[in-house]
Tab-separated table of C-alpha atoms in Angstrom:
chain	number	residue	atom	x	y	z
A	3	UNK	CA	-0.140	0.314	-0.115
A	4	UNK	CA	1.077	3.852	-1.000
A	5	UNK	CA	0.575	6.565	1.377
A	6	UNK	CA	0.795	9.938	0.179
A	7	UNK	CA	0.928	12.677	3.042
A	8	UNK	CA	-0.924	15.524	2.065
A	9	UNK	CA	0.010	19.025	3.519
A	10	UNK	CA	-2.676	21.148	4.689
A	11	UNK	CA	-2.536	24.100	2.365
A	12	UNK	CA	-1.676	23.442	-1.419
A	13	UNK	CA	-3.228	20.430	-1.043
A	14	UNK	CA	-4.430	20.685	-4.269
A	15	UNK	CA	-1.217	20.637	-6.029
A	16	UNK	CA	0.388	18.238	-3.935
A	17	UNK	CA	-2.724	15.717	-4.905
A	18	UNK	CA	-2.676	16.798	-8.314
A	19	UNK	CA	1.867	15.857	-8.295
A	20	UNK	CA	2.014	12.857	-6.916
A	21	UNK	CA	-1.291	11.483	-8.762
A	22	UNK	CA	0.219	12.386	-12.293
A	23	UNK	CA	2.984	10.047	-10.800
A	24	UNK	CA	0.953	7.170	-9.779
A	25	UNK	CA	-0.782	7.260	-12.986
A	26	UNK	CA	2.009	7.206	-15.205
A	27	UNK	CA	2.658	3.923	-13.509
A	28	UNK	CA	-1.168	3.280	-13.470
A	29	UNK	CA	-1.222	2.480	-9.558
A	30	UNK	CA	-4.672	1.109	-9.203
A	31	UNK	CA	-6.760	3.442	-6.388
A	32	UNK	CA	-6.940	0.560	-4.391
A	33	UNK	CA	-3.596	0.363	-3.682
A	34	UNK	CA	-3.310	4.450	-2.954
A	35	UNK	CA	-3.760	5.733	0.629
A	36	UNK	CA	-4.483	9.881	0.696
A	37	UNK	CA	-3.776	11.341	4.082
A	38	UNK	CA	-4.028	14.762	5.642
A	39	UNK	CA	-2.099	16.058	8.221
A	40	UNK	CA	-3.802	14.857	10.813
A	41	UNK	CA	-4.259	11.502	10.109
A	42	UNK	CA	-2.584	8.937	12.040
A	43	UNK	CA	-0.311	6.811	10.339
A	44	UNK	CA	-1.556	3.242	10.422
A	45	UNK	CA	-0.160	0.046	12.083
A	46	UNK	CA	1.553	-1.013	9.296
A	47	UNK	CA	4.819	0.512	6.820
A	48	UNK	CA	3.299	2.169	3.704
A	49	UNK	CA	5.319	1.741	0.192
A	50	UNK	CA	7.035	5.189	-0.652
A	51	UNK	CA	5.611	6.645	-3.912
A	52	UNK	CA	7.386	4.953	-7.316
A	53	UNK	CA	9.052	7.152	-9.647
A	54	UNK	CA	7.821	8.430	-12.900
A	55	UNK	CA	6.373	5.615	-14.806
A	56	UNK	CA	6.473	4.696	-18.676
A	57	UNK	CA	2.420	5.538	-19.009
A	58	UNK	CA	1.384	9.807	-20.286
A	59	UNK	CA	-1.671	10.642	-18.756
A	60	UNK	CA	-3.833	13.550	-19.784
A	61	UNK	CA	-6.573	15.393	-17.943
A	62	UNK	CA	-9.468	18.026	-19.277
A	63	UNK	CA	-9.393	20.979	-18.244
A	64	UNK	CA	-13.305	20.672	-16.998
A	65	UNK	CA	-11.254	17.385	-14.150
A	66	UNK	CA	-9.402	19.769	-13.535
A	67	UNK	CA	-11.485	23.344	-12.866
A	68	UNK	CA	-14.073	20.343	-10.979
A	69	UNK	CA	-10.900	18.669	-8.967
A	70	UNK	CA	-9.638	21.925	-7.189
A	71	UNK	CA	-13.247	22.048	-5.926
A	72	UNK	CA	-13.843	19.024	-4.889
A	73	UNK	CA	-10.496	19.263	-2.991
A	74	UNK	CA	-12.113	21.412	-0.480
A	75	UNK	CA	-14.596	18.899	0.894
A	76	UNK	CA	-14.272	17.928	3.692
A	77	UNK	CA	-14.831	14.103	2.659
A	78	UNK	CA	-12.289	12.254	3.210
A	79	UNK	CA	-12.381	9.756	0.526
A	80	UNK	CA	-12.368	12.677	-1.944
A	81	UNK	CA	-8.520	11.725	-3.460
A	82	UNK	CA	-9.170	8.061	-3.548
A	83	UNK	CA	-12.725	9.255	-5.485
A	84	UNK	CA	-10.517	11.688	-8.185
A	85	UNK	CA	-7.497	9.731	-8.613
A	86	UNK	CA	-9.769	6.798	-9.163
A	87	UNK	CA	-11.203	9.396	-11.628
A	88	UNK	CA	-8.141	9.939	-13.331
A	89	UNK	CA	-6.879	6.811	-14.195
A	90	UNK	CA	-11.035	6.029	-15.105
A	91	UNK	CA	-10.337	9.247	-17.438
A	92	UNK	CA	-7.200	7.991	-19.702
A	93	UNK	CA	-9.098	5.640	-21.077
A	94	UNK	CA	-12.851	7.365	-21.509
A	95	UNK	CA	-12.262	11.409	-22.083
A	96	UNK	CA	-15.968	11.361	-22.324
A	97	UNK	CA	-17.345	10.334	-18.444
A	98	UNK	CA	-17.066	13.792	-17.301
A	99	UNK	CA	-19.056	15.141	-19.162
A	100	UNK	CA	-21.859	12.959	-18.044
A	101	UNK	CA	-24.174	13.383	-15.828
A	102	UNK	CA	-25.578	9.856	-15.068
A	103	UNK	CA	-22.495	8.787	-14.779
A	104	UNK	CA	-22.423	7.435	-10.969
A	105	UNK	CA	-18.545	8.829	-10.356
A	106	UNK	CA	-19.555	12.159	-12.187
A	107	UNK	CA	-22.541	12.495	-9.843
A	108	UNK	CA	-20.944	12.540	-6.917
A	109	UNK	CA	-18.058	14.259	-7.593
A	110	UNK	CA	-20.293	16.941	-8.794
A	111	UNK	CA	-22.409	16.882	-5.806
A	112	UNK	CA	-18.931	17.225	-3.748
A	113	UNK	CA	-18.609	20.834	-6.103
A	114	UNK	CA	-21.460	22.022	-5.907
A	115	UNK	CA	-21.555	21.743	-1.673
A	116	UNK	CA	-18.448	23.678	-2.218
A	117	UNK	CA	-19.293	26.337	-3.689
A	118	UNK	CA	-22.327	26.684	-1.754
A	119	UNK	CA	-19.696	26.426	0.981
A	120	UNK	CA	-17.142	29.394	-0.386
A	121	UNK	CA	-20.790	31.745	-1.172
A	122	UNK	CA	-21.971	30.917	2.690
A	123	UNK	CA	-18.303	32.371	3.559
A	124	UNK	CA	-17.889	35.397	0.987
A	125	UNK	CA	-21.807	36.294	2.843
A	126	UNK	CA	-21.434	35.588	6.051
A	127	UNK	CA	-17.803	36.861	7.424
A	128	UNK	CA	-17.875	38.965	9.850
A	129	UNK	CA	-14.726	42.260	10.261
A	130	UNK	CA	-13.561	43.561	13.822
A	131	UNK	CA	-11.874	45.852	14.224
A	132	UNK	CA	-8.820	45.359	16.224
A	133	UNK	CA	-6.542	47.944	17.567
A	134	UNK	CA	-2.442	48.620	16.335
A	135	UNK	CA	-0.354	51.796	15.094
A	136	UNK	CA	0.417	50.827	11.825
A	137	UNK	CA	-0.831	52.590	8.659
A	138	UNK	CA	-3.322	50.156	7.400
A	139	UNK	CA	-6.218	49.555	9.919
A	140	UNK	CA	-6.385	45.760	10.597
A	141	UNK	CA	-9.671	44.179	10.989
A	142	UNK	CA	-9.710	40.086	12.285
A	143	UNK	CA	-12.992	38.137	12.269
A	144	UNK	CA	-13.818	33.484	12.643
A	145	UNK	CA	-16.051	31.380	10.625
A	146	UNK	CA	-16.890	27.693	11.095
A	147	UNK	CA	-17.491	26.701	7.016
A	148	UNK	CA	-18.305	22.904	6.618
A	149	UNK	CA	-15.904	22.219	4.361
A	150	UNK	CA	-11.634	23.315	4.634
A	151	UNK	CA	-12.743	25.991	2.396
A	152	UNK	CA	-10.107	28.560	3.580
A	153	UNK	CA	-7.598	28.581	0.281
A	154	UNK	CA	-10.619	28.400	-2.035
A	155	UNK	CA	-12.559	31.390	-0.251
A	156	UNK	CA	-9.235	34.199	0.621
A	157	UNK	CA	-8.228	35.506	-2.395
A	158	UNK	CA	-11.835	37.251	-2.429
A	159	UNK	CA	-11.039	38.939	0.131
A	160	UNK	CA	-7.859	40.530	-0.800
A	161	UNK	CA	-9.450	41.504	-3.793
A	162	UNK	CA	-12.532	43.171	-1.881
A	163	UNK	CA	-10.121	43.973	0.861
A	164	UNK	CA	-6.695	45.248	-0.661
A	165	UNK	CA	-6.891	47.850	0.930
A	166	UNK	CA	-6.702	46.447	4.951
A	167	UNK	CA	-5.032	44.017	6.826
A	168	UNK	CA	-7.311	41.490	8.194
A	169	UNK	CA	-7.029	37.845	9.309
A	170	UNK	CA	-9.657	35.394	9.138
A	171	UNK	CA	-9.618	32.165	11.196
A	172	UNK	CA	-11.278	29.040	11.121
A	173	UNK	CA	-11.151	25.333	12.408
A	174	UNK	CA	-8.603	24.702	9.540
A	175	UNK	CA	-6.505	27.795	9.759
A	176	UNK	CA	-5.553	30.621	10.056
A	177	UNK	CA	-4.965	33.434	6.316
A	178	UNK	CA	-3.812	36.270	7.074
A	179	UNK	CA	-3.153	39.511	3.993
A	180	UNK	CA	-1.061	42.408	4.087
A	181	UNK	CA	-0.760	42.740	1.260
A	182	UNK	CA	-0.189	38.686	-0.282
A	183	UNK	CA	-2.381	35.728	1.684
A	184	UNK	CA	-0.183	33.586	3.815
A	185	UNK	CA	-2.126	30.393	5.840
A	186	UNK	CA	-1.209	29.011	9.845
A	187	UNK	CA	-2.118	26.263	11.370
A	188	UNK	CA	-5.199	26.894	13.568
A	189	UNK	CA	-5.343	28.038	16.676
A	190	UNK	CA	-8.217	28.407	19.369
A	191	UNK	CA	-10.879	30.786	18.264
A	192	UNK	CA	-9.263	34.235	18.885
A	193	UNK	CA	-11.612	36.717	21.926
A	194	UNK	CA	-12.374	39.657	19.323
A	195	UNK	CA	-13.331	43.027	20.237
A	196	UNK	CA	-16.864	44.196	19.685
A	197	UNK	CA	-16.403	47.643	17.306
A	198	UNK	CA	-18.652	50.032	15.563
A	199	UNK	CA	-19.450	47.900	12.964
A	200	UNK	CA	-21.462	45.697	14.536
A	201	UNK	CA	-23.914	48.550	15.643
A	202	UNK	CA	-24.277	50.013	11.313
A	203	UNK	CA	-24.709	45.823	10.727
A	204	UNK	CA	-27.216	46.096	13.450
A	205	UNK	CA	-29.257	49.224	11.623
A	206	UNK	CA	-28.336	48.120	8.592
A	207	UNK	CA	-30.040	44.797	8.987
A	208	UNK	CA	-32.876	46.555	10.492
A	209	UNK	CA	-33.871	49.118	8.045
A	210	UNK	CA	-33.770	46.131	5.532
A	211	UNK	CA	-36.290	43.825	7.046
A	212	UNK	CA	-40.213	43.800	5.861
A	213	UNK	CA	-42.376	42.341	8.288
A	214	UNK	CA	-45.152	41.947	5.397
A	215	UNK	CA	-42.240	39.506	3.622
A	216	UNK	CA	-41.458	36.794	6.104
A	217	UNK	CA	-40.862	33.670	5.227
A	218	UNK	CA	-39.197	32.100	7.493
A	219	UNK	CA	-38.167	28.715	6.079
A	220	UNK	CA	-36.322	30.428	3.145
A	221	UNK	CA	-34.725	32.584	5.289
A	222	UNK	CA	-33.846	29.703	7.355
A	223	UNK	CA	-32.461	28.527	3.944
A	224	UNK	CA	-30.199	31.515	3.275
A	225	UNK	CA	-28.634	32.215	5.870
A	226	UNK	CA	-29.182	28.799	8.295
A	227	UNK	CA	-28.641	28.812	12.349
A	228	UNK	CA	-25.343	27.209	12.450
A	229	UNK	CA	-23.978	30.693	11.075
A	230	UNK	CA	-25.744	32.755	13.581
A	231	UNK	CA	-23.582	32.928	16.392
A	232	UNK	CA	-20.600	35.369	14.587
A	233	UNK	CA	-23.353	37.469	12.648
A	234	UNK	CA	-23.528	39.851	15.236
A	235	UNK	CA	-27.104	41.528	13.134
A	236	UNK	CA	-28.832	38.093	14.147
A	237	UNK	CA	-29.201	38.929	17.414
A	238	UNK	CA	-31.989	41.022	16.197
A	239	UNK	CA	-34.179	38.544	14.648
A	240	UNK	CA	-36.390	36.601	17.040
A	241	UNK	CA	-37.507	40.334	18.230
A	242	UNK	CA	-38.151	41.475	14.556
A	243	UNK	CA	-39.958	38.214	14.093
A	244	UNK	CA	-42.360	38.574	16.847
A	245	UNK	CA	-42.657	42.712	16.543
A	246	UNK	CA	-43.947	41.465	12.762
A	247	UNK	CA	-47.490	40.926	12.761
A	248	UNK	CA	-47.579	44.752	14.831
A	249	UNK	CA	-45.920	46.278	12.092
A	250	UNK	CA	-48.179	44.680	9.753
A	251	UNK	CA	-51.042	46.164	11.439
A	252	UNK	CA	-50.320	49.353	11.584
A	253	UNK	CA	-48.537	49.332	8.217
A	254	UNK	CA	-52.543	49.010	6.853
A	255	UNK	CA	-53.964	51.542	9.310
A	256	UNK	CA	-51.142	53.525	7.862
A	257	UNK	CA	-52.383	52.723	4.159
A	258	UNK	CA	-50.375	54.366	0.885
A	259	UNK	CA	-47.579	56.887	1.304
A	260	UNK	CA	-47.877	60.081	-1.464
A	261	UNK	CA	-43.801	59.803	-2.978
A	262	UNK	CA	-41.998	62.340	-2.826
A	263	UNK	CA	-41.636	65.116	-5.753
A	264	UNK	CA	-38.834	62.777	-7.655
A	265	UNK	CA	-40.214	59.783	-7.593
A	266	UNK	CA	-41.605	59.908	-11.173
A	267	UNK	CA	-38.161	61.087	-12.193
A	268	UNK	CA	-36.600	57.865	-11.157
A	269	UNK	CA	-39.353	56.486	-12.342
A	270	UNK	CA	-39.471	57.180	-15.706
A	271	UNK	CA	-35.676	56.920	-15.657
A	272	UNK	CA	-35.379	53.017	-14.641
A	273	UNK	CA	-38.326	52.349	-17.006
A	274	UNK	CA	-37.288	53.936	-20.384
A	275	UNK	CA	-37.972	52.097	-23.318
A	276	UNK	CA	-34.621	52.650	-25.479
A	277	UNK	CA	-35.373	55.224	-28.681
A	278	UNK	CA	-34.202	53.555	-31.866
A	279	UNK	CA	-35.822	56.777	-33.428
A	280	UNK	CA	-32.573	58.053	-35.459
A	281	UNK	CA	-31.870	61.924	-34.109
A	282	UNK	CA	-31.392	64.620	-36.402
A	283	UNK	CA	-28.200	66.620	-35.092
A	284	UNK	CA	-25.394	65.875	-32.941
A	285	UNK	CA	-26.539	68.112	-30.539
A	286	UNK	CA	-29.529	65.848	-29.880
A	287	UNK	CA	-27.237	62.567	-30.680
A	288	UNK	CA	-25.316	64.142	-27.232
A	289	UNK	CA	-28.973	64.484	-25.243
A	290	UNK	CA	-30.483	61.321	-26.628
A	291	UNK	CA	-27.145	59.314	-25.445
A	292	UNK	CA	-27.610	60.878	-21.777
A	293	UNK	CA	-30.695	58.613	-21.303
A	294	UNK	CA	-29.539	55.348	-22.722
A	295	UNK	CA	-30.323	51.696	-21.818
A	296	UNK	CA	-29.512	49.836	-24.442
A	297	UNK	CA	-27.424	47.446	-22.410
A	298	UNK	CA	-26.524	47.312	-18.647
A	299	UNK	CA	-23.081	49.364	-18.735
A	300	UNK	CA	-25.887	52.646	-18.301
A	301	UNK	CA	-26.845	51.393	-14.536
A	302	UNK	CA	-23.455	51.910	-13.155
A	303	UNK	CA	-21.367	54.100	-14.924
A	304	UNK	CA	-21.465	58.319	-14.032
A	305	UNK	CA	-23.164	59.782	-17.337
A	306	UNK	CA	-22.881	58.720	-20.969
A	307	UNK	CA	-19.239	59.849	-22.593
A	308	UNK	CA	-20.423	61.582	-25.552
A	309	UNK	CA	-17.732	62.376	-28.415
A	310	UNK	CA	-16.461	65.624	-28.458
A	311	UNK	CA	-14.260	68.086	-31.035
A	312	UNK	CA	-14.364	69.447	-34.653
A	313	UNK	CA	-18.032	68.007	-36.307
A	314	UNK	CA	-16.740	68.852	-39.321
A	315	UNK	CA	-13.488	67.339	-38.759
A	316	UNK	CA	-11.991	64.991	-41.380
A	317	UNK	CA	-10.708	62.981	-38.366
A	318	UNK	CA	-12.285	60.635	-35.907
A	319	UNK	CA	-10.856	58.877	-33.199
A	320	UNK	CA	-12.232	56.251	-32.424
A	321	UNK	CA	-11.355	55.299	-28.194
A	322	UNK	CA	-12.155	51.032	-26.748
A	323	UNK	CA	-14.408	53.368	-23.918
A	324	UNK	CA	-14.240	55.389	-20.868
A	325	UNK	CA	-11.705	55.432	-18.388
A	326	UNK	CA	-12.863	56.332	-14.922
A	327	UNK	CA	-11.279	59.603	-15.533
A	328	UNK	CA	-13.840	60.258	-18.198
A	329	UNK	CA	-16.920	58.286	-16.562
A	330	UNK	CA	-16.750	61.704	-13.386
A	331	UNK	CA	-15.998	63.818	-16.259
A	332	UNK	CA	-17.912	63.085	-18.972
A	333	UNK	CA	-14.970	64.091	-22.125
A	334	UNK	CA	-13.336	61.406	-23.681
A	335	UNK	CA	-9.593	60.653	-23.704
A	336	UNK	CA	-8.868	63.374	-20.187
A	337	UNK	CA	-7.164	60.437	-18.262
A	338	UNK	CA	-3.641	59.346	-18.660
A	339	UNK	CA	-4.041	57.011	-22.053
A	340	UNK	CA	-5.711	60.388	-23.733
A	341	UNK	CA	-3.339	63.109	-22.189
A	342	UNK	CA	-0.561	60.281	-24.328
A	343	UNK	CA	-2.904	60.567	-27.163
A	344	UNK	CA	-2.993	64.751	-27.523
A	345	UNK	CA	0.551	64.967	-26.869
A	346	UNK	CA	1.837	62.228	-29.807
A	347	UNK	CA	-0.847	63.962	-32.017
A	348	UNK	CA	1.012	67.252	-31.193
A	349	UNK	CA	4.097	65.567	-32.047
A	350	UNK	CA	2.620	63.903	-35.111
A	351	UNK	CA	1.401	66.931	-36.296
A	352	UNK	CA	-2.530	66.818	-35.992
A	353	UNK	CA	-4.511	69.536	-34.326
A	354	UNK	CA	-6.193	66.917	-31.154
A	355	UNK	CA	-8.888	70.623	-31.726
A	356	UNK	CA	-9.487	69.975	-35.055
A	357	UNK	CA	-10.493	66.110	-35.334
A	358	UNK	CA	-13.735	63.843	-33.311
A	359	UNK	CA	-12.670	62.049	-30.196
A	360	UNK	CA	-14.921	58.991	-29.555
A	361	UNK	CA	-15.206	55.907	-27.905
A	362	UNK	CA	-17.100	52.826	-29.187
A	363	UNK	CA	-18.942	52.546	-26.324
A	364	UNK	CA	-20.222	55.907	-24.202
A	365	UNK	CA	-20.244	54.148	-20.833
A	366	UNK	CA	-17.456	52.603	-18.196
A	367	UNK	CA	-17.232	49.479	-16.931
A	368	UNK	CA	-15.711	48.133	-14.578
A	369	UNK	CA	-14.693	46.116	-11.527
A	370	UNK	CA	-15.372	47.915	-8.195
A	371	UNK	CA	-11.605	47.051	-6.013
A	372	UNK	CA	-11.457	48.568	-2.652
A	373	UNK	CA	-12.133	52.041	-3.518
A	374	UNK	CA	-10.987	51.978	-7.028
A	375	UNK	CA	-12.963	51.383	-10.375
A	376	UNK	CA	-10.890	48.980	-12.698
A	377	UNK	CA	-11.310	49.070	-15.587
A	378	UNK	CA	-12.602	46.593	-17.739
A	379	UNK	CA	-13.024	45.746	-21.532
A	380	UNK	CA	-16.472	45.401	-23.418
A	381	UNK	CA	-18.409	42.178	-24.197
A	382	UNK	CA	-19.317	41.662	-27.815
A	383	UNK	CA	-22.930	42.176	-26.919
A	384	UNK	CA	-22.623	45.947	-25.182
A	385	UNK	CA	-20.254	46.561	-28.696
A	386	UNK	CA	-22.843	45.549	-30.839
A	387	UNK	CA	-25.639	47.879	-28.776
A	388	UNK	CA	-22.944	51.223	-28.606
A	389	UNK	CA	-22.852	50.551	-32.287
A	390	UNK	CA	-25.787	52.151	-32.898
A	391	UNK	CA	-24.764	55.140	-31.394
A	392	UNK	CA	-21.308	55.099	-33.125
A	393	UNK	CA	-23.015	54.728	-36.621
A	394	UNK	CA	-24.493	58.505	-35.908
A	395	UNK	CA	-21.631	59.966	-35.498
A	396	UNK	CA	-20.249	58.360	-38.688
A	397	UNK	CA	-22.815	59.762	-40.577
A	398	UNK	CA	-22.722	63.040	-38.920
A	399	UNK	CA	-19.053	63.326	-38.933
A	400	UNK	CA	-18.154	61.524	-42.389
A	401	UNK	CA	-14.582	61.703	-42.101
A	402	UNK	CA	-12.291	61.352	-44.488
A	403	UNK	CA	-10.771	59.104	-41.824
A	404	UNK	CA	-10.557	56.661	-38.727
A	405	UNK	CA	-8.202	55.580	-35.969
A	406	UNK	CA	-8.929	52.914	-34.479
A	407	UNK	CA	-6.893	52.747	-31.397
A	408	UNK	CA	-6.925	49.452	-30.298
A	409	UNK	CA	-9.144	45.930	-31.217
A	410	UNK	CA	-12.394	46.984	-29.403
A	411	UNK	CA	-12.549	50.258	-31.663
A	412	UNK	CA	-11.222	48.072	-34.676
A	413	UNK	CA	-13.848	45.867	-34.152
A	414	UNK	CA	-16.459	48.063	-33.531
A	415	UNK	CA	-15.424	49.623	-37.270
A	416	UNK	CA	-14.629	46.520	-39.114
A	417	UNK	CA	-16.313	44.079	-37.554
A	418	UNK	CA	-13.096	42.229	-37.916
A	419	UNK	CA	-12.083	40.044	-34.441
A	420	UNK	CA	-8.382	38.670	-35.758
A	421	UNK	CA	-5.460	39.693	-33.822
A	422	UNK	CA	-4.348	43.325	-33.175
A	423	UNK	CA	-0.650	43.113	-33.868
A	424	UNK	CA	-0.464	42.035	-37.842
A	425	UNK	CA	-2.513	44.407	-38.596
A	426	UNK	CA	-1.187	47.450	-36.016
A	427	UNK	CA	-0.192	49.769	-38.865
A	428	UNK	CA	-2.758	49.205	-41.702
A	429	UNK	CA	-5.989	50.394	-43.077
A	430	UNK	CA	-8.561	48.287	-43.430
A	431	UNK	CA	-12.535	49.434	-44.735
A	432	UNK	CA	-14.747	50.450	-42.442
A	433	UNK	CA	-18.044	48.533	-42.552
A	434	UNK	CA	-19.512	51.646	-44.142
A	435	UNK	CA	-16.975	51.849	-46.442
A	436	UNK	CA	-14.425	54.614	-45.189
A	437	UNK	CA	-10.750	53.746	-44.243
A	438	UNK	CA	-9.386	52.911	-41.142
A	439	UNK	CA	-6.133	53.167	-39.541
A	440	UNK	CA	-6.052	50.487	-37.135
A	441	UNK	CA	-3.261	51.724	-34.344
A	442	UNK	CA	-2.548	50.218	-30.602
A	443	UNK	CA	-4.741	51.924	-27.504
A	444	UNK	CA	-2.565	54.322	-25.045
A	445	UNK	CA	-3.604	52.324	-22.632
A	446	UNK	CA	-1.733	49.529	-23.524
A	447	UNK	CA	1.492	51.621	-23.954
A	448	UNK	CA	0.254	52.708	-20.248
A	449	UNK	CA	-0.055	49.198	-18.571
A	450	UNK	CA	3.791	47.745	-20.494
A	451	UNK	CA	6.750	47.710	-18.738
A	452	UNK	CA	9.610	49.926	-20.192
A	453	UNK	CA	11.018	47.981	-22.779
A	454	UNK	CA	7.962	46.901	-24.807
A	455	UNK	CA	6.179	50.056	-23.586
A	456	UNK	CA	9.704	52.247	-25.823
A	457	UNK	CA	8.487	49.891	-28.938
A	458	UNK	CA	5.088	50.506	-28.694
A	459	UNK	CA	5.026	54.123	-28.275
A	460	UNK	CA	7.479	54.826	-31.017
A	461	UNK	CA	5.002	52.307	-33.288
A	462	UNK	CA	2.373	54.603	-32.299
A	463	UNK	CA	4.049	57.419	-33.638
A	464	UNK	CA	4.816	56.253	-36.712
A	465	UNK	CA	1.092	55.420	-36.647
A	466	UNK	CA	-0.084	58.800	-35.934
A	467	UNK	CA	1.928	60.617	-38.746
A	468	UNK	CA	1.546	57.698	-41.262
A	469	UNK	CA	-2.909	59.291	-40.520
A	470	UNK	CA	-1.298	62.626	-40.877
A	471	UNK	CA	0.257	62.008	-44.164
A	472	UNK	CA	-3.146	60.449	-45.552
A	473	UNK	CA	-4.979	63.361	-44.407
A	474	UNK	CA	-2.697	66.104	-46.239
A	475	UNK	CA	-2.790	63.978	-49.815
């Protein structure tokens, strides 16, 4: 019998390496004992892990994703089941996609249980502020998951709370973050101090509680009682449930209240149906685009960022989408990428004031990360929805030449989704028939390392010079 000892943390990577080595020898699953760090030694000695064997081993991406999730399950048989699936996969690569297969079904149910447990941890961790002299605030939390999910769940908190130091203690171990995540063995439950955030949680929870819509079974399903002892707001639940009938009766007796004066305007904006009537002027188009709800980006962005510049300009510059600066100011190309673009245009002899500058997508798409908003590339569907506005701009501006900055602009203008590198510096035909010169987006240049950025800057400058020559011809 071969015994494989897996560490408390990094266990999936350790299992994967050992399983691959065993599978190259086609070692039978029944001949392997998978032991966690706390598994006691057997009564008899164990054979060592054999050296790599002669048989090649292959695993699909779907299986590896499933295995990484199942690795966080509490079932002690999980490693043996995963290894048995890996061995079987060598001869039957399709079984893992068959939901009726007993092994696939069991692994899938285990993965579903792990994902649900991770979701509960993300929802029900409550941090307590810790005293300290560090410039960054520090917080701590205790959580008791159903499965050993600390490694799988911790990266979420590192992204969500990147601006603070924190630790999350569980019976499995402790995760600490001070710019990077580290893990430590378990320790007794810390005695965290009560802080002012608990009062905020009480206030928030009490205000979102609707006594007229009580469904206790649904409440317990979404917030199981086993988590209540670590949630400060749950102390209010018994009193709120007991008081619910009185509050409902009071609501009935009070009757409907009058909506505030601004409610009609808000409701009209939410319910607005996209206006597909083409505007007759650029100013009308700007005003109409300010109410656009053609895609969901309008709900998170601050405002529509319409194009600006000379409406009689022979040159149109099309970027990807507004960034953080553009979203806040309501103007295109005013952030760092826009400053680089305007500087390069000046050096190439192109006057930014004599061009029409706009974006393929008119709303800022982002992911919140702490206090920052991290730019995201628009999806193909969002680009297609916003092309309605870009087409209007192009009909009204009627440029002799269009400069496409980046892959999103190139796709919106030409319909071609081919890689940008071989196309950069070339002139293609737009869907409406006009010439389109393709180049890098200046934001890409700002993200590159110094050596690559210098090369890209030179190419960008050459493309702008080419645009100036084409305009002068």
